[in-house]
Short mmCIF file of C-alpha atoms in Angstrom, two decimals:
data_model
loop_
_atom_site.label_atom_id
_atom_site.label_comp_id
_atom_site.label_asym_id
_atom_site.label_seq_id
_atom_site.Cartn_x
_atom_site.Cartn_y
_atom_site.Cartn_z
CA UNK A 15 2.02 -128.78 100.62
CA UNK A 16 -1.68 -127.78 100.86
CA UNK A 17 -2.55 -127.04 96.40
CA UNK A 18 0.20 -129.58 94.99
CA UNK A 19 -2.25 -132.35 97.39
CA UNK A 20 -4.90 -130.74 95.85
CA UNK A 21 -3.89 -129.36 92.22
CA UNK A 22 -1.64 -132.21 91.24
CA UNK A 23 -4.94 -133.54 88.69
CA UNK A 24 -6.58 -130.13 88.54
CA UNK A 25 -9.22 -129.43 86.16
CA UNK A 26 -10.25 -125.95 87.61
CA UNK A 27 -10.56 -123.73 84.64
CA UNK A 28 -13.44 -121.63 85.76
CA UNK A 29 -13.71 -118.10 83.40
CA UNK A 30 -12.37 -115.19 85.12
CA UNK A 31 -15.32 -113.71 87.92
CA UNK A 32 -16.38 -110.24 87.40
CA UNK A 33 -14.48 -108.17 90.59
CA UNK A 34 -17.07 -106.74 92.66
CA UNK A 35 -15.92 -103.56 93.39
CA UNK A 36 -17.44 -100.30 95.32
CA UNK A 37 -18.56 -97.39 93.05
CA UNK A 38 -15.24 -95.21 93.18
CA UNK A 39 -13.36 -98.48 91.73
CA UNK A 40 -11.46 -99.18 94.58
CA UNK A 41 -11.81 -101.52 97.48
CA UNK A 42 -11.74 -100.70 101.09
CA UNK A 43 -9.10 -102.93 102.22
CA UNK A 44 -9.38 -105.71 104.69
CA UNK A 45 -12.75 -105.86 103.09
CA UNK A 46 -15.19 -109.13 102.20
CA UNK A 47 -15.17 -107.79 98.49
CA UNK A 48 -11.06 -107.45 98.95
CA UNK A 49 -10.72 -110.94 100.17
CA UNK A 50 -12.78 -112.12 97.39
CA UNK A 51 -10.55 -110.10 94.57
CA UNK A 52 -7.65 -111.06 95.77
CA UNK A 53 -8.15 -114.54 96.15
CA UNK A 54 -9.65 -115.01 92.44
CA UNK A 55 -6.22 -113.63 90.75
CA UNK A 56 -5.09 -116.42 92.39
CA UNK A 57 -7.96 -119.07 92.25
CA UNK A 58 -10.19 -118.96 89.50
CA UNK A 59 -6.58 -117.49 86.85
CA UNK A 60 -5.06 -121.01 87.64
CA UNK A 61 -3.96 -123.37 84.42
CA UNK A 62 -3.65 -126.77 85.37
CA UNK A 63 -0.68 -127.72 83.05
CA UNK A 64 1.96 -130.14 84.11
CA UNK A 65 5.87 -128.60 83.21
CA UNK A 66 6.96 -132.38 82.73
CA UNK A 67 4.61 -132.58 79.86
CA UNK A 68 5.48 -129.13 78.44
CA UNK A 69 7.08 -130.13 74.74
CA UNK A 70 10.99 -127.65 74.06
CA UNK A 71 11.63 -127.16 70.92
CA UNK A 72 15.18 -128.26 69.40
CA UNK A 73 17.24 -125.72 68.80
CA UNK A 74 19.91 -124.82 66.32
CA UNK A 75 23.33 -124.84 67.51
CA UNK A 76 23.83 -121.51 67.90
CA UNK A 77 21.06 -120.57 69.66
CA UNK A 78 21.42 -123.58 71.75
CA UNK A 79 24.58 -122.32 73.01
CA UNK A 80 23.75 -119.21 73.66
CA UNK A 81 21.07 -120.75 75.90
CA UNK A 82 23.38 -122.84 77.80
CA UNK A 83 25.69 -120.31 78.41
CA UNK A 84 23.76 -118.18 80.39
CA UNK A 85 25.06 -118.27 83.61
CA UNK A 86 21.64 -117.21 85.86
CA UNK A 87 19.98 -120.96 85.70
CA UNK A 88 20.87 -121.70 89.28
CA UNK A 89 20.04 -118.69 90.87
CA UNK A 90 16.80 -118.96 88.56
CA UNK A 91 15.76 -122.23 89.92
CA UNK A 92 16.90 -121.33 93.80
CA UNK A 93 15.16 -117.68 93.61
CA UNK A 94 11.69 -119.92 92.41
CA UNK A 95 12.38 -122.31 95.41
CA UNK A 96 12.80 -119.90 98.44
CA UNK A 97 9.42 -117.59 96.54
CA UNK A 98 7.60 -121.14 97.21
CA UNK A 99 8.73 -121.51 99.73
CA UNK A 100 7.81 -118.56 101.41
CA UNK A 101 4.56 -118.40 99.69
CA UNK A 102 3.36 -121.57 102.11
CA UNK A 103 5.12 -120.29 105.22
CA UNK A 104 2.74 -117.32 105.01
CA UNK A 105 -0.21 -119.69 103.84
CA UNK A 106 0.72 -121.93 106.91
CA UNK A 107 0.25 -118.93 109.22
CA UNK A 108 -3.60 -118.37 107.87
CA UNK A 109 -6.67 -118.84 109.43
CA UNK A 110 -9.11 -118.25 106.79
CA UNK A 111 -9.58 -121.04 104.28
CA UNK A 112 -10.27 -119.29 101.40
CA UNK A 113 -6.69 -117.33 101.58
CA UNK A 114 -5.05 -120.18 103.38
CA UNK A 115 -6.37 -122.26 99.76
CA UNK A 116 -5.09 -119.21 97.44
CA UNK A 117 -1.88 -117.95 99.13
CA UNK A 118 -1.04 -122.04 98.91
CA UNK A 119 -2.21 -122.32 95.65
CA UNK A 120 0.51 -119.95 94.94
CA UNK A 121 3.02 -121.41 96.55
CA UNK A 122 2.42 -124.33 94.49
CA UNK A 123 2.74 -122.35 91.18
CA UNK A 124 5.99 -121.02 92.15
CA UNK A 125 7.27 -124.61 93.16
CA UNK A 126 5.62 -124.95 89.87
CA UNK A 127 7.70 -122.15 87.57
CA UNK A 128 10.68 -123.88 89.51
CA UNK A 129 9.85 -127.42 87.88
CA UNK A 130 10.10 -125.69 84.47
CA UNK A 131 12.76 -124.09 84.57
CA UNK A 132 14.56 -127.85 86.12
CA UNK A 133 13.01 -129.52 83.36
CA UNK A 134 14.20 -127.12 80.41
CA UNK A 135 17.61 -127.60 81.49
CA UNK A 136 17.52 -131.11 81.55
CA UNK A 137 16.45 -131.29 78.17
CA UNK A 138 19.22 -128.88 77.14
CA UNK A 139 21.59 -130.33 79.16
CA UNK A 140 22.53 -127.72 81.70
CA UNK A 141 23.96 -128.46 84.45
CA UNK A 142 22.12 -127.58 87.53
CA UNK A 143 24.16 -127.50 91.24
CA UNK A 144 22.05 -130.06 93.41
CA UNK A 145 19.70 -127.76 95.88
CA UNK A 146 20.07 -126.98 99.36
CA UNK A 147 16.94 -127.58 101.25
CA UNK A 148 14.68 -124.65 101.97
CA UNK A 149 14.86 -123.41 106.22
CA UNK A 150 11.32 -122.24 107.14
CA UNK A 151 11.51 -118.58 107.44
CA UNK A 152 11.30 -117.12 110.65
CA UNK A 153 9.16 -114.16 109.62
CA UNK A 154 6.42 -115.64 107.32
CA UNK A 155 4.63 -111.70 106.38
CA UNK A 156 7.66 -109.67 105.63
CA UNK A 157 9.24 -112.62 103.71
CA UNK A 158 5.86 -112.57 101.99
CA UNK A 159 5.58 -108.84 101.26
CA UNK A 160 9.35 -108.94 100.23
CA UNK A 161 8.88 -112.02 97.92
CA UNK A 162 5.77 -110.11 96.31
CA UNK A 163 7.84 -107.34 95.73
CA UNK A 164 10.57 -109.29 94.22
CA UNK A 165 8.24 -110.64 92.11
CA UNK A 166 7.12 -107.80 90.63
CA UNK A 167 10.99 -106.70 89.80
CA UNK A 168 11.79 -110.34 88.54
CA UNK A 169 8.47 -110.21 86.06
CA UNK A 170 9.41 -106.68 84.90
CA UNK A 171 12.91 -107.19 84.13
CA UNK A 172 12.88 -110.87 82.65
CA UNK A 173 9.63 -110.47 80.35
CA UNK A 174 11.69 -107.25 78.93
CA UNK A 175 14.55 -109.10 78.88
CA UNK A 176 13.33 -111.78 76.92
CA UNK A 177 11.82 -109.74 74.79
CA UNK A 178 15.21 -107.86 73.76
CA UNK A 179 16.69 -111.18 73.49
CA UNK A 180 13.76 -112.46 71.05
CA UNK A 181 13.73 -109.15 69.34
CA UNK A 182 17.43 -109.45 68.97
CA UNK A 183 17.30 -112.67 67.57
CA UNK A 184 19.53 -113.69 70.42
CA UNK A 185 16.80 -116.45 71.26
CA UNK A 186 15.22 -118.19 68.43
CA UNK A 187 11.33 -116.36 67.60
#
């Protein structure tokens, strides 16, 4: 994997570039200034932390149960897998080295969100179901465009989600 090589001792914390956009706000797409938008969301946003050094906080009993019990922790893990997956069979098909680094780069953080999520429930002790490996898909862009997508559904519905569940008190503040 292209970024894990070269983002396993990152220190790239650059301050977020000003976009460089066309008078009317919007980009013409396919364009230079496009290319270069795009590829500093992913770029020059990136946080170097490591999840094996991220510290969990102990829990009460109660609230570590309710944690435990949820039953979505595989499919949680797996769902981050195949969007990393994906994410480098599309940055495997690309020419250009400045998306080839960025579409990688995000490949890496999902592998990234997937090492987390691993390493919150083996400090919980949840049980995880050992992993299948992860076929190369056949169709690299609409995997791509569907995994984006996905994302955007996964993002909306767990923030809120954990929101209502902090809100609720059903996680701990």
């Amino acid at each position: 994997m292209f970024a894990s090589a070269i983002y396993d001792t990152a220190t790239h914390t650059a301050p977020v570039p000003a976009l460089d956009r066309s008078p009317s706000g919007a980009f013409k797409v396919g364009s230079d200034a496009h290319k270069r938008a795009f590829c500093s969301v992913l770029i020059d946003v990136f946080d170097p932390y490591k999840p094996s050094v991220l510290a969990w906080p102990k829990l009460s009993a109660d609230a570590e149960k309710r944690l435990t019990s949820l039953p979505f922790w595989n499919i949680a893990v797996q769902t981050e897998g195949f969007a990393s997956s994906r994410m480098q069979a599309m940055a495997d098909t690309i020419v250009d080295p400045t998306i080839k680094e960025a579409l990688s780069l995000n490949a890496f953080e999902e592998g990234r969100h997937k090492l987390v999520i691993r390493n919150m429930l083996r400090f919980y002790g949840i049980p995880l179901q050992e992993e299948k490996p992860y076929s190369t898909p056949q169709n690299a862009e609409a995997l791509f465009i569907r995994t984006g997508y996905g994302e955007c559904f996964d993002s909306f519905f767990a923030f809120g989600l954990f929101k209502m569940a902090k809100d609720s008190g059903y996680f701990p503040p």
